[in-house]
Amino acid sequence: MRTFFEDLGQKIAETAEKVTTKAEDAVEVTRIKNQIRNLECANKEDFMELGKKIYAHYQEGEDISAEYADICEAIQNRYESIQKYEKQISDVKGMTVCHSCGKSVSKEKDSRFCPYCGERLSKDMEEAVEKVKDAAEDFAGQVKGKAEGMVDQVMDKAEEVKDKAEDAIDKAKEKTSDFVQDVCEKTAKKASDLLDD
């Protein structure tokens, strides 16, 4: 019986870990993608404004090189932020970007080389893989500990119920025995009274 609950607890822990990880990853990716969309929309507005101004000055024959530096700088800052957010998405998904070819590569334990270009992945990548692995093991340990605690509680409750049931059976046996003895005594007395008459 204990093996069944241990297996059940382990399966619950594994399932909870998978579901929690996927849900957390999906929420994080959605949040980051929203930030990227906001930055891209702001860039589109600035591109339109920049384009209108540049075109207007172009039509008037004016020099435009330094006048719109602020807008160009804001656009550049947003591009850099987008790259950071895309890296965060890669991190959440367990991916990294190859510094040589720029393709997304899975952060698997054995991924030391890019499968697209063959370049060695950076030590940062290897350290990130280890951090992800350690975090996953820590979380799995926490979930397993909680599941084992729940299994122990269920086993304790089952033991309590068993003890209560045994007590109830003993009391029922005792009452039945007392009742049968009382009936026997009353029947013997009636029989004795009838024989005396």
Coordinates of C-alpha atoms in Angstrom, one line a residue:
M1 CA 0.0 0.0 0.0
R2 CA 2.8 2.3 0.8
T3 CA 4.5 1.7 -2.5
F4 CA 1.3 2.8 -4.3
F5 CA 1.2 6.1 -2.4
E6 CA 4.9 6.6 -3.0
D7 CA 4.5 6.0 -6.8
L8 CA 1.4 8.3 -6.8
G9 CA 3.4 11.0 -4.9
Q10 CA 6.2 10.7 -7.4
K11 CA 3.9 10.9 -10.4
I12 CA 2.1 13.9 -8.9
A13 CA 5.4 15.6 -8.2
E14 CA 6.7 15.0 -11.8
T15 CA 3.4 16.2 -13.4
A16 CA 3.3 19.2 -11.1
E17 CA 6.9 20.1 -12.0
K18 CA 6.2 19.8 -15.8
V19 CA 2.9 21.8 -15.7
T20 CA 4.4 24.5 -13.4
T21 CA 7.5 24.9 -15.6
K22 CA 5.5 25.1 -18.8
A23 CA 3.0 27.6 -17.3
E24 CA 5.8 29.8 -15.9
D25 CA 7.6 29.7 -19.2
A26 CA 4.5 30.6 -21.2
V27 CA 3.7 33.5 -19.0
E28 CA 7.2 34.8 -19.1
V29 CA 7.5 34.5 -22.9
T30 CA 4.1 36.3 -23.3
R31 CA 5.2 39.1 -21.0
I32 CA 8.4 39.6 -22.8
K33 CA 6.8 39.4 -26.3
N34 CA 4.4 42.2 -25.2
Q35 CA 7.3 44.4 -24.2
I36 CA 8.9 43.7 -27.6
R37 CA 5.6 44.6 -29.4
N38 CA 5.4 47.9 -27.5
L39 CA 8.9 48.8 -28.4
E40 CA 8.4 47.9 -32.0
C41 CA 5.2 50.0 -32.2
A42 CA 7.0 53.0 -30.7
N43 CA 9.8 52.5 -33.3
K44 CA 7.2 52.4 -36.1
E45 CA 5.8 55.7 -34.9
D46 CA 9.3 57.3 -34.7
F47 CA 10.2 55.9 -38.1
M48 CA 7.1 57.5 -39.6
E49 CA 7.8 60.8 -37.8
L50 CA 11.5 60.7 -38.8
G51 CA 10.6 59.8 -42.4
K52 CA 8.1 62.7 -42.6
K53 CA 10.6 65.2 -41.2
I54 CA 13.4 64.0 -43.3
Y55 CA 11.3 64.1 -46.4
A56 CA 10.0 67.6 -45.6
H57 CA 13.6 68.9 -45.1
Y58 CA 14.7 67.0 -48.2
Q59 CA 12.0 68.7 -50.2
E60 CA 13.1 72.1 -48.9
G61 CA 16.7 71.2 -49.6
E62 CA 17.9 71.5 -45.9
D63 CA 20.7 69.6 -44.3
I64 CA 19.2 66.8 -42.1
S65 CA 22.3 65.0 -40.7
A66 CA 22.4 66.2 -37.1
E67 CA 18.9 67.5 -36.6
Y68 CA 17.2 64.1 -36.0
A69 CA 19.9 62.5 -34.0
D70 CA 17.6 62.1 -30.9
I71 CA 15.0 60.1 -32.8
C72 CA 17.7 57.9 -34.4
E73 CA 19.2 57.4 -30.9
A74 CA 15.8 56.5 -29.4
I75 CA 15.3 53.9 -32.3
Q76 CA 18.7 52.5 -31.7
N77 CA 18.1 52.2 -27.9
R78 CA 14.8 50.3 -28.6
Y79 CA 16.6 47.9 -31.0
E80 CA 19.1 47.1 -28.2
S81 CA 16.2 46.6 -25.7
I82 CA 14.5 44.3 -28.2
Q83 CA 17.7 42.2 -28.6
K84 CA 17.9 41.9 -24.7
Y85 CA 14.3 40.8 -24.6
E86 CA 14.8 38.3 -27.4
K87 CA 17.7 36.9 -25.4
Q88 CA 15.5 36.6 -22.3
I89 CA 12.9 34.6 -24.5
S90 CA 15.8 32.3 -25.6
D91 CA 16.8 31.8 -22.0
V92 CA 13.3 31.0 -20.9
K93 CA 12.8 28.6 -23.8
G94 CA 16.2 27.0 -23.1
M95 CA 17.8 28.5 -26.2
T96 CA 20.8 30.7 -26.9
V97 CA 22.0 32.6 -30.0
C98 CA 25.2 31.3 -31.6
H99 CA 27.7 34.2 -31.7
S100 CA 29.0 33.1 -35.0
C101 CA 25.9 32.4 -37.2
G102 CA 23.2 34.0 -35.1
K103 CA 20.9 31.0 -35.1
S104 CA 19.0 29.9 -32.0
V105 CA 20.6 26.8 -30.4
S106 CA 19.1 24.6 -27.6
K107 CA 20.8 24.9 -24.2
E108 CA 21.0 21.1 -23.8
K109 CA 23.6 19.7 -21.5
D110 CA 25.7 18.2 -24.3
S111 CA 25.4 21.3 -26.6
R112 CA 29.0 22.5 -26.7
F113 CA 29.0 23.3 -30.5
C114 CA 26.5 25.0 -32.8
P115 CA 24.7 22.4 -34.9
Y116 CA 24.4 24.9 -37.8
C117 CA 27.9 26.2 -38.2
G118 CA 30.0 24.0 -35.9
E119 CA 31.4 26.9 -33.8
R120 CA 32.1 26.3 -30.1
L121 CA 29.4 27.8 -27.9
S122 CA 30.7 30.2 -25.3
K123 CA 31.5 29.3 -21.7
D124 CA 28.6 31.6 -20.7
M125 CA 26.4 29.2 -22.5
E126 CA 27.8 26.2 -20.6
E127 CA 27.4 28.1 -17.3
A128 CA 23.8 29.0 -18.3
V129 CA 23.1 25.4 -19.0
E130 CA 24.4 24.4 -15.6
K131 CA 22.3 27.1 -13.9
V132 CA 19.2 26.0 -15.6
K133 CA 19.9 22.4 -14.7
D134 CA 20.6 23.3 -11.1
A135 CA 17.4 25.4 -10.8
A136 CA 15.4 22.6 -12.3
E137 CA 16.9 20.1 -9.9
D138 CA 16.2 22.4 -6.9
F139 CA 12.6 22.9 -8.0
A140 CA 12.1 19.2 -8.6
G141 CA 13.5 18.5 -5.1
Q142 CA 11.1 21.0 -3.5
V143 CA 8.1 19.5 -5.4
K144 CA 9.2 16.0 -4.5
G145 CA 9.6 17.0 -0.8
K146 CA 6.1 18.5 -0.8
A147 CA 4.6 15.4 -2.5
E148 CA 6.3 13.1 0.0
G149 CA 5.0 15.2 2.8
M150 CA 1.5 14.9 1.3
V151 CA 1.9 11.2 1.0
D152 CA 3.0 10.9 4.6
Q153 CA -0.1 13.0 5.7
V154 CA -2.4 10.7 3.6
M155 CA -0.8 7.6 5.2
D156 CA -1.2 9.1 8.7
K157 CA -4.8 9.9 8.1
A158 CA -5.4 6.4 6.7
E159 CA -3.8 4.9 9.8
E160 CA -6.1 7.1 12.0
V161 CA -9.1 5.9 10.0
K162 CA -8.0 2.3 10.3
D163 CA -7.6 2.7 14.1
K164 CA -11.0 4.3 14.5
A165 CA -12.6 1.6 12.4
E166 CA -11.0 -1.1 14.5
D167 CA -12.2 0.6 17.7
A168 CA -15.7 0.9 16.3
I169 CA -15.6 -2.8 15.4
D170 CA -14.4 -3.7 18.9
K171 CA -17.2 -1.6 20.5
A172 CA -19.8 -3.2 18.2
K173 CA -18.6 -6.7 19.1
E174 CA -18.7 -5.8 22.8
K175 CA -22.2 -4.4 22.6
T176 CA -23.4 -7.3 20.5
S177 CA -21.9 -9.8 23.0
D178 CA -23.5 -7.9 25.9
F179 CA -26.9 -7.9 24.1
V180 CA -26.7 -11.6 23.2
Q181 CA -25.8 -12.5 26.8
D182 CA -28.7 -10.3 28.1
V183 CA -31.1 -12.0 25.7
C184 CA -29.9 -15.4 26.7
E185 CA -30.3 -14.6 30.4
K186 CA -33.8 -13.3 29.9
T187 CA -34.8 -16.3 27.7
A188 CA -33.4 -18.7 30.4
K189 CA -35.3 -16.9 33.1
K190 CA -38.6 -17.0 31.1
A191 CA -38.1 -20.7 30.3
S192 CA -37.4 -21.3 34.0
D193 CA -40.5 -19.4 35.0
L194 CA -42.6 -21.4 32.5
L195 CA -41.3 -24.7 33.8
D196 CA -42.0 -23.7 37.4
D197 CA -45.7 -23.0 36.5

